[in-house]
């Protein structure tokens, strides 16, 4: 990918991760810029964030499509029209089909509010609390055909504290999400990661890669 990579962000709700990506991509040396926001929910506050940042936004209202294929085709049409090269799911509440992923053709990233492979799917923070884990966190991963199963790019951990409820744990995790999603997008845009099997590695500095992937804060400028 040459020049600043054109990123599409797929949202359904509040869009704080979208905001984190918008904010970081204001820096001229950030290797990616948000060129399209796509929402399947016309009421998503993320659309207002796009408007304020003067980023084109398209609503693909799922109520208007009887079949998943039709909704996905509308998403693909918008992504093509805006020449999106890298797609980021950020609170997007639908599973994308293998056909969609191969038609798009570029990398697709997702952020999940748990340390995968623990607690995939919905209500990850509630699952973590009910299981009684003492550490949770968030994961940015490449999207494959499964639910939150793709290769892990970066994770960050947070403690689960006595007295936590879903909201307090979600807020603590969200702060880390806003830190690691921009980092993962940077690495993908710079083509700085490679895959060995399903293991994501930072290219070029193999002796540093494990350390870097576990300590993303050390690499954030
Ligand atoms: C985040 O917790 C993200 O991990 C999950 O959905 C939530 C979206 O939050 N996939 P926001 O819309 O980015 O504020």
PDB file of C-alpha atoms and ligand atoms in Angstrom:
ATOM      1  CA  UNK A   1       0.000   0.000   0.000  1.00  0.00           C
ATOM      2  CA  UNK A   2       1.518   3.324  -0.981  1.00  0.00           C
ATOM      3  CA  UNK A   3       0.588   6.826   0.135  1.00  0.00           C
ATOM      4  CA  UNK A   4      -1.763   7.197   3.064  1.00  0.00           C
ATOM      5  CA  UNK A   5      -3.930   4.119   3.192  1.00  0.00           C
ATOM      6  CA  UNK A   6      -7.635   4.756   2.690  1.00  0.00           C
ATOM      7  CA  UNK A   7      -9.531   3.350   5.658  1.00  0.00           C
ATOM      8  CA  UNK A   8     -13.237   2.614   5.922  1.00  0.00           C
ATOM      9  CA  UNK A   9     -14.731   2.233   9.393  1.00  0.00           C
ATOM     10  CA  UNK A  10     -17.826   0.126   9.868  1.00  0.00           C
ATOM     11  CA  UNK A  11     -19.910   1.110  12.894  1.00  0.00           C
ATOM     12  CA  UNK A  12     -23.266   0.507  14.533  1.00  0.00           C
ATOM     13  CA  UNK A  13     -23.214   2.628  17.663  1.00  0.00           C
ATOM     14  CA  UNK A  14     -21.414   5.264  19.705  1.00  0.00           C
ATOM     15  CA  UNK A  15     -18.203   5.249  17.704  1.00  0.00           C
ATOM     16  CA  UNK A  16     -15.566   6.026  20.333  1.00  0.00           C
ATOM     17  CA  UNK A  17     -13.126   3.755  18.509  1.00  0.00           C
ATOM     18  CA  UNK A  18     -13.945   5.593  15.298  1.00  0.00           C
ATOM     19  CA  UNK A  19     -13.161   8.818  17.144  1.00  0.00           C
ATOM     20  CA  UNK A  20      -9.805   7.457  18.299  1.00  0.00           C
ATOM     21  CA  UNK A  21      -8.932   6.599  14.692  1.00  0.00           C
ATOM     22  CA  UNK A  22     -10.116   9.994  13.435  1.00  0.00           C
ATOM     23  CA  UNK A  23      -8.033  11.767  16.084  1.00  0.00           C
ATOM     24  CA  UNK A  24      -4.833   9.865  15.443  1.00  0.00           C
ATOM     25  CA  UNK A  25      -5.140  10.148  11.668  1.00  0.00           C
ATOM     26  CA  UNK A  26      -5.101  13.951  11.925  1.00  0.00           C
ATOM     27  CA  UNK A  27      -1.325  13.692  12.345  1.00  0.00           C
ATOM     28  CA  UNK A  28       0.188  14.111   8.867  1.00  0.00           C
ATOM     29  CA  UNK A  29       2.704  11.336   9.476  1.00  0.00           C
ATOM     30  CA  UNK A  30       0.027   8.781  10.379  1.00  0.00           C
ATOM     31  CA  UNK A  31       0.062   6.296   7.480  1.00  0.00           C
ATOM     32  CA  UNK A  32      -3.714   5.985   7.136  1.00  0.00           C
ATOM     33  CA  UNK A  33      -6.689   8.293   6.862  1.00  0.00           C
ATOM     34  CA  UNK A  34     -10.392   7.653   7.340  1.00  0.00           C
ATOM     35  CA  UNK A  35     -12.129   8.161   4.034  1.00  0.00           C
ATOM     36  CA  UNK A  36     -15.491   6.542   4.729  1.00  0.00           C
ATOM     37  CA  UNK A  37     -17.716   5.732   7.682  1.00  0.00           C
ATOM     38  CA  UNK A  38     -20.336   3.082   7.094  1.00  0.00           C
ATOM     39  CA  UNK A  39     -23.178   2.365   9.478  1.00  0.00           C
ATOM     40  CA  UNK A  40     -25.897  -0.251   9.374  1.00  0.00           C
ATOM     41  CA  UNK A  41     -27.762   1.800  11.994  1.00  0.00           C
ATOM     42  CA  UNK A  42     -29.165   5.171  10.939  1.00  0.00           C
ATOM     43  CA  UNK A  43     -29.297   6.293  14.602  1.00  0.00           C
ATOM     44  CA  UNK A  44     -25.625   5.568  15.372  1.00  0.00           C
ATOM     45  CA  UNK A  45     -23.893   8.484  17.108  1.00  0.00           C
ATOM     46  CA  UNK A  46     -20.800   7.485  15.133  1.00  0.00           C
ATOM     47  CA  UNK A  47     -22.461   9.157  12.125  1.00  0.00           C
ATOM     48  CA  UNK A  48     -22.447  12.475  13.979  1.00  0.00           C
ATOM     49  CA  UNK A  49     -18.739  12.005  14.716  1.00  0.00           C
ATOM     50  CA  UNK A  50     -18.128  11.481  10.994  1.00  0.00           C
ATOM     51  CA  UNK A  51     -20.120  14.582  10.166  1.00  0.00           C
ATOM     52  CA  UNK A  52     -18.143  16.684  12.636  1.00  0.00           C
ATOM     53  CA  UNK A  53     -14.888  15.415  11.159  1.00  0.00           C
ATOM     54  CA  UNK A  54     -16.181  16.039   7.614  1.00  0.00           C
ATOM     55  CA  UNK A  55     -15.718  12.418   6.641  1.00  0.00           C
ATOM     56  CA  UNK A  56     -18.173  10.942   4.132  1.00  0.00           C
ATOM     57  CA  UNK A  57     -20.677   8.682   5.857  1.00  0.00           C
ATOM     58  CA  UNK A  58     -23.020   6.170   4.300  1.00  0.00           C
ATOM     59  CA  UNK A  59     -25.927   4.488   6.051  1.00  0.00           C
ATOM     60  CA  UNK A  60     -26.685   1.017   4.845  1.00  0.00           C
ATOM     61  CA  UNK A  61     -29.908   0.589   6.755  1.00  0.00           C
ATOM     62  CA  UNK A  62     -30.411  -3.084   7.397  1.00  0.00           C
ATOM     63  CA  UNK A  63     -34.161  -2.556   7.670  1.00  0.00           C
ATOM     64  CA  UNK A  64     -34.142  -1.924   3.908  1.00  0.00           C
ATOM     65  CA  UNK A  65     -32.547  -5.237   3.009  1.00  0.00           C
ATOM     66  CA  UNK A  66     -34.318  -8.565   3.313  1.00  0.00           C
ATOM     67  CA  UNK A  67     -31.173 -10.620   2.730  1.00  0.00           C
ATOM     68  CA  UNK A  68     -27.682 -10.399   4.167  1.00  0.00           C
ATOM     69  CA  UNK A  69     -26.257 -10.632   0.631  1.00  0.00           C
ATOM     70  CA  UNK A  70     -28.082  -7.449  -0.337  1.00  0.00           C
ATOM     71  CA  UNK A  71     -26.799  -5.526   2.657  1.00  0.00           C
ATOM     72  CA  UNK A  72     -23.268  -6.768   2.032  1.00  0.00           C
ATOM     73  CA  UNK A  73     -23.476  -5.808  -1.635  1.00  0.00           C
ATOM     74  CA  UNK A  74     -24.485  -2.296  -0.624  1.00  0.00           C
ATOM     75  CA  UNK A  75     -21.501  -2.165   1.744  1.00  0.00           C
ATOM     76  CA  UNK A  76     -19.176  -3.393  -1.019  1.00  0.00           C
ATOM     77  CA  UNK A  77     -20.529  -0.824  -3.466  1.00  0.00           C
ATOM     78  CA  UNK A  78     -19.816   2.007  -1.014  1.00  0.00           C
ATOM     79  CA  UNK A  79     -16.354   0.664  -0.197  1.00  0.00           C
ATOM     80  CA  UNK A  80     -15.500   0.482  -3.909  1.00  0.00           C
ATOM     81  CA  UNK A  81     -16.887   3.907  -4.634  1.00  0.00           C
ATOM     82  CA  UNK A  82     -14.699   5.408  -1.902  1.00  0.00           C
ATOM     83  CA  UNK A  83     -11.683   3.269  -2.850  1.00  0.00           C
ATOM     84  CA  UNK A  84     -11.310   1.872   0.633  1.00  0.00           C
ATOM     85  CA  UNK A  85      -8.162  -0.245   1.011  1.00  0.00           C
ATOM     86  CA  UNK A  86      -8.399  -1.253   4.661  1.00  0.00           C
ATOM     87  CA  UNK A  87     -11.617  -1.899   6.546  1.00  0.00           C
ATOM     88  CA  UNK A  88     -11.954  -1.505  10.315  1.00  0.00           C
ATOM     89  CA  UNK A  89     -14.915  -2.869  12.200  1.00  0.00           C
ATOM     90  CA  UNK A  90     -15.536  -0.729  15.267  1.00  0.00           C
ATOM     91  CA  UNK A  91     -18.579  -1.822  17.199  1.00  0.00           C
ATOM     92  CA  UNK A  92     -20.188  -3.231  14.063  1.00  0.00           C
ATOM     93  CA  UNK A  93     -22.898  -5.590  15.241  1.00  0.00           C
ATOM     94  CA  UNK A  94     -23.039  -8.030  12.350  1.00  0.00           C
ATOM     95  CA  UNK A  95     -20.973 -10.959  11.115  1.00  0.00           C
ATOM     96  CA  UNK A  96     -19.579 -10.548   7.612  1.00  0.00           C
ATOM     97  CA  UNK A  97     -19.787 -13.511   5.257  1.00  0.00           C
ATOM     98  CA  UNK A  98     -16.746 -15.202   3.672  1.00  0.00           C
ATOM     99  CA  UNK A  99     -18.092 -13.961   0.321  1.00  0.00           C
ATOM    100  CA  UNK A 100     -17.978 -10.374   1.545  1.00  0.00           C
ATOM    101  CA  UNK A 101     -14.422 -10.765   2.839  1.00  0.00           C
ATOM    102  CA  UNK A 102     -13.121 -12.214  -0.432  1.00  0.00           C
ATOM    103  CA  UNK A 103     -14.998  -9.656  -2.543  1.00  0.00           C
ATOM    104  CA  UNK A 104     -13.540  -6.788  -0.521  1.00  0.00           C
ATOM    105  CA  UNK A 105     -10.106  -8.303  -0.942  1.00  0.00           C
ATOM    106  CA  UNK A 106      -8.172  -6.061   1.482  1.00  0.00           C
ATOM    107  CA  UNK A 107      -7.411  -6.503   5.149  1.00  0.00           C
ATOM    108  CA  UNK A 108     -10.342  -6.331   7.560  1.00  0.00           C
ATOM    109  CA  UNK A 109      -9.664  -5.608  11.239  1.00  0.00           C
ATOM    110  CA  UNK A 110     -11.929  -5.892  14.259  1.00  0.00           C
ATOM    111  CA  UNK A 111     -11.649  -4.812  17.869  1.00  0.00           C
ATOM    112  CA  UNK A 112     -13.097  -7.024  20.566  1.00  0.00           C
ATOM    113  CA  UNK A 113     -13.452  -6.143  24.262  1.00  0.00           C
ATOM    114  CA  UNK A 114     -11.856  -9.298  25.684  1.00  0.00           C
ATOM    115  CA  UNK A 115      -8.583 -11.155  25.543  1.00  0.00           C
ATOM    116  CA  UNK A 116      -9.394 -13.542  22.716  1.00  0.00           C
ATOM    117  CA  UNK A 117      -9.762 -16.462  22.371  1.00  0.00           C
ATOM    118  CA  UNK A 118     -11.602 -16.003  25.675  1.00  0.00           C
ATOM    119  CA  UNK A 119     -15.099 -14.569  25.510  1.00  0.00           C
ATOM    120  CA  UNK A 120     -15.825 -14.127  21.805  1.00  0.00           C
ATOM    121  CA  UNK A 121     -19.209 -12.917  20.618  1.00  0.00           C
ATOM    122  CA  UNK A 122     -21.667 -10.652  22.365  1.00  0.00           C
ATOM    123  CA  UNK A 123     -21.409  -9.225  25.904  1.00  0.00           C
ATOM    124  CA  UNK A 124     -17.733 -10.051  26.287  1.00  0.00           C
ATOM    125  CA  UNK A 125     -17.358  -7.943  29.440  1.00  0.00           C
ATOM    126  CA  UNK A 126     -20.351  -9.674  31.058  1.00  0.00           C
ATOM    127  CA  UNK A 127     -18.939 -13.065  30.096  1.00  0.00           C
ATOM    128  CA  UNK A 128     -15.613 -12.134  31.706  1.00  0.00           C
ATOM    129  CA  UNK A 129     -17.279 -10.966  34.937  1.00  0.00           C
ATOM    130  CA  UNK A 130     -19.492 -14.034  35.155  1.00  0.00           C
ATOM    131  CA  UNK A 131     -16.510 -16.316  34.570  1.00  0.00           C
ATOM    132  CA  UNK A 132     -14.592 -14.607  37.350  1.00  0.00           C
ATOM    133  CA  UNK A 133     -11.390 -13.805  35.453  1.00  0.00           C
ATOM    134  CA  UNK A 134      -9.054 -11.402  37.225  1.00  0.00           C
ATOM    135  CA  UNK A 135      -7.585  -9.918  34.057  1.00  0.00           C
ATOM    136  CA  UNK A 136      -9.445  -8.975  30.899  1.00  0.00           C
ATOM    137  CA  UNK A 137      -8.696  -6.582  28.070  1.00  0.00           C
ATOM    138  CA  UNK A 138      -9.114  -6.108  24.373  1.00  0.00           C
ATOM    139  CA  UNK A 139      -7.890  -7.573  21.111  1.00  0.00           C
ATOM    140  CA  UNK A 140      -7.418  -6.238  17.602  1.00  0.00           C
ATOM    141  CA  UNK A 141      -7.484  -9.080  15.117  1.00  0.00           C
ATOM    142  CA  UNK A 142      -7.748  -9.770  11.422  1.00  0.00           C
ATOM    143  CA  UNK A 143     -11.251 -10.816  10.505  1.00  0.00           C
ATOM    144  CA  UNK A 144     -11.801 -14.289   9.116  1.00  0.00           C
ATOM    145  CA  UNK A 145     -14.994 -16.243   8.538  1.00  0.00           C
ATOM    146  CA  UNK A 146     -15.474 -17.077  12.227  1.00  0.00           C
ATOM    147  CA  UNK A 147     -16.746 -14.989  15.115  1.00  0.00           C
ATOM    148  CA  UNK A 148     -13.723 -13.213  16.639  1.00  0.00           C
ATOM    149  CA  UNK A 149     -11.423 -16.050  15.550  1.00  0.00           C
ATOM    150  CA  UNK A 150      -8.944 -14.331  13.214  1.00  0.00           C
ATOM    151  CA  UNK A 151      -5.193 -13.856  13.757  1.00  0.00           C
ATOM    152  CA  UNK A 152      -4.421 -11.587  16.721  1.00  0.00           C
ATOM    153  CA  UNK A 153      -2.504  -8.401  15.944  1.00  0.00           C
ATOM    154  CA  UNK A 154      -2.304  -6.774  19.356  1.00  0.00           C
ATOM    155  CA  UNK A 155      -3.840  -7.069  22.806  1.00  0.00           C
ATOM    156  CA  UNK A 156      -3.910  -4.998  25.968  1.00  0.00           C
ATOM    157  CA  UNK A 157      -4.818  -6.228  29.442  1.00  0.00           C
ATOM    158  CA  UNK A 158      -6.673  -4.536  32.283  1.00  0.00           C
ATOM    159  CA  UNK A 159      -7.423  -5.782  35.797  1.00  0.00           C
ATOM    160  CA  UNK A 160     -10.914  -6.850  36.782  1.00  0.00           C
ATOM    161  CA  UNK A 161     -11.407  -5.115  40.116  1.00  0.00           C
ATOM    162  CA  UNK A 162     -13.611  -6.116  43.058  1.00  0.00           C
ATOM    163  CA  UNK A 163     -16.934  -4.349  42.684  1.00  0.00           C
ATOM    164  CA  UNK A 164     -16.676  -4.021  38.919  1.00  0.00           C
ATOM    165  CA  UNK A 165     -19.884  -4.160  36.960  1.00  0.00           C
ATOM    166  CA  UNK A 166     -20.247  -4.432  33.200  1.00  0.00           C
ATOM    167  CA  UNK A 167     -20.121  -0.662  32.746  1.00  0.00           C
ATOM    168  CA  UNK A 168     -17.009  -0.031  34.831  1.00  0.00           C
ATOM    169  CA  UNK A 169     -15.113  -2.910  33.231  1.00  0.00           C
ATOM    170  CA  UNK A 170     -16.225  -1.843  29.741  1.00  0.00           C
ATOM    171  CA  UNK A 171     -15.002   1.714  30.383  1.00  0.00           C
ATOM    172  CA  UNK A 172     -11.587   0.497  31.583  1.00  0.00           C
ATOM    173  CA  UNK A 173     -11.253  -1.761  28.541  1.00  0.00           C
ATOM    174  CA  UNK A 174     -12.423   0.963  26.167  1.00  0.00           C
ATOM    175  CA  UNK A 175      -9.538   3.232  27.196  1.00  0.00           C
ATOM    176  CA  UNK A 176      -7.138   0.514  26.059  1.00  0.00           C
ATOM    177  CA  UNK A 177      -9.123  -0.055  22.856  1.00  0.00           C
ATOM    178  CA  UNK A 178      -8.568   3.568  21.912  1.00  0.00           C
ATOM    179  CA  UNK A 179      -4.833   3.060  22.375  1.00  0.00           C
ATOM    180  CA  UNK A 180      -4.300  -0.208  20.523  1.00  0.00           C
ATOM    181  CA  UNK A 181      -6.661   0.156  17.552  1.00  0.00           C
ATOM    182  CA  UNK A 182      -4.706   3.100  16.094  1.00  0.00           C
ATOM    183  CA  UNK A 183      -1.523   1.132  16.658  1.00  0.00           C
ATOM    184  CA  UNK A 184      -2.822  -1.926  14.798  1.00  0.00           C
ATOM    185  CA  UNK A 185      -4.065   0.223  11.909  1.00  0.00           C
ATOM    186  CA  UNK A 186      -0.644   1.855  11.713  1.00  0.00           C
ATOM    187  CA  UNK A 187       1.115  -1.516  11.533  1.00  0.00           C
ATOM    188  CA  UNK A 188      -1.237  -2.845   8.852  1.00  0.00           C
ATOM    189  CA  UNK A 189      -1.049   0.370   6.805  1.00  0.00           C
ATOM    190  CA  UNK A 190       2.737   0.283   6.940  1.00  0.00           C
ATOM    191  CA  UNK A 191       2.688  -3.410   6.024  1.00  0.00           C
ATOM    192  CA  UNK A 192       4.753  -3.941   9.118  1.00  0.00           C
ATOM    193  CA  UNK A 193       3.159  -7.225  10.056  1.00  0.00           C
ATOM    194  CA  UNK A 194       3.385 -10.656   8.533  1.00  0.00           C
ATOM    195  CA  UNK A 195       1.651 -13.941   9.180  1.00  0.00           C
ATOM    196  CA  UNK A 196       3.330 -17.231  10.044  1.00  0.00           C
ATOM    197  CA  UNK A 197       0.403 -19.607  10.044  1.00  0.00           C
ATOM    198  CA  UNK A 198      -2.061 -17.699  12.163  1.00  0.00           C
ATOM    199  CA  UNK A 199       0.654 -15.978  14.176  1.00  0.00           C
ATOM    200  CA  UNK A 200       1.047 -12.273  13.483  1.00  0.00           C
ATOM    201  CA  UNK A 201       4.626 -11.015  13.665  1.00  0.00           C
ATOM    202  CA  UNK A 202       6.148  -7.612  13.277  1.00  0.00           C
ATOM    203  CA  UNK A 203       8.402  -7.695  10.233  1.00  0.00           C
ATOM    204  CA  UNK A 204      12.034  -6.694  10.193  1.00  0.00           C
ATOM    205  CA  UNK A 205      12.753  -6.918  13.881  1.00  0.00           C
ATOM    206  CA  UNK A 206      12.060 -10.561  14.742  1.00  0.00           C
ATOM    207  CA  UNK A 207      13.995 -10.376  17.992  1.00  0.00           C
ATOM    208  CA  UNK A 208      11.753  -7.497  19.074  1.00  0.00           C
ATOM    209  CA  UNK A 209       8.466  -8.690  17.711  1.00  0.00           C
ATOM    210  CA  UNK A 210       7.241 -10.715  20.675  1.00  0.00           C
ATOM    211  CA  UNK A 211       8.174  -7.977  23.092  1.00  0.00           C
ATOM    212  CA  UNK A 212       6.622  -5.301  20.887  1.00  0.00           C
ATOM    213  CA  UNK A 213       3.344  -7.145  20.451  1.00  0.00           C
ATOM    214  CA  UNK A 214       3.012  -7.634  24.193  1.00  0.00           C
ATOM    215  CA  UNK A 215       4.016  -4.086  25.077  1.00  0.00           C
ATOM    216  CA  UNK A 216       2.298  -1.906  22.508  1.00  0.00           C
ATOM    217  CA  UNK A 217       2.453   1.156  24.719  1.00  0.00           C
ATOM    218  CA  UNK A 218       6.237   1.202  24.318  1.00  0.00           C
ATOM    219  CA  UNK A 219       5.835   1.708  20.581  1.00  0.00           C
ATOM    220  CA  UNK A 220       3.213   4.417  20.655  1.00  0.00           C
ATOM    221  CA  UNK A 221       4.854   7.729  19.795  1.00  0.00           C
TER     222      UNK A 221
HETATM  223  C1  LIG B   1     -16.223  -1.696  21.748  1.00  0.00           C
HETATM  224  O1  LIG B   1     -16.170  -2.197  23.057  1.00  0.00           O
HETATM  225  C2  LIG B   1     -15.679  -2.712  20.774  1.00  0.00           C
HETATM  226  O2  LIG B   1     -14.647  -3.483  21.306  1.00  0.00           O
HETATM  227  C3  LIG B   1     -16.877  -3.577  20.520  1.00  0.00           C
HETATM  228  O3  LIG B   1     -17.959  -2.684  20.484  1.00  0.00           O
HETATM  229  C4  LIG B   1     -17.650  -1.535  21.254  1.00  0.00           C
HETATM  230  C5  LIG B   1     -17.790  -0.359  20.352  1.00  0.00           C
HETATM  231  O4  LIG B   1     -17.636   0.855  21.024  1.00  0.00           O
HETATM  232  N1  LIG B   1     -16.699  -4.354  19.311  1.00  0.00           N
HETATM  233  P1  LIG B   1     -17.588   2.200  20.217  1.00  0.00           P
HETATM  234  O5  LIG B   1     -18.826   2.246  19.308  1.00  0.00           O
HETATM  235  O6  LIG B   1     -16.313   2.230  19.426  1.00  0.00           O
HETATM  236  O7  LIG B   1     -17.633   3.271  21.254  1.00  0.00           O
END
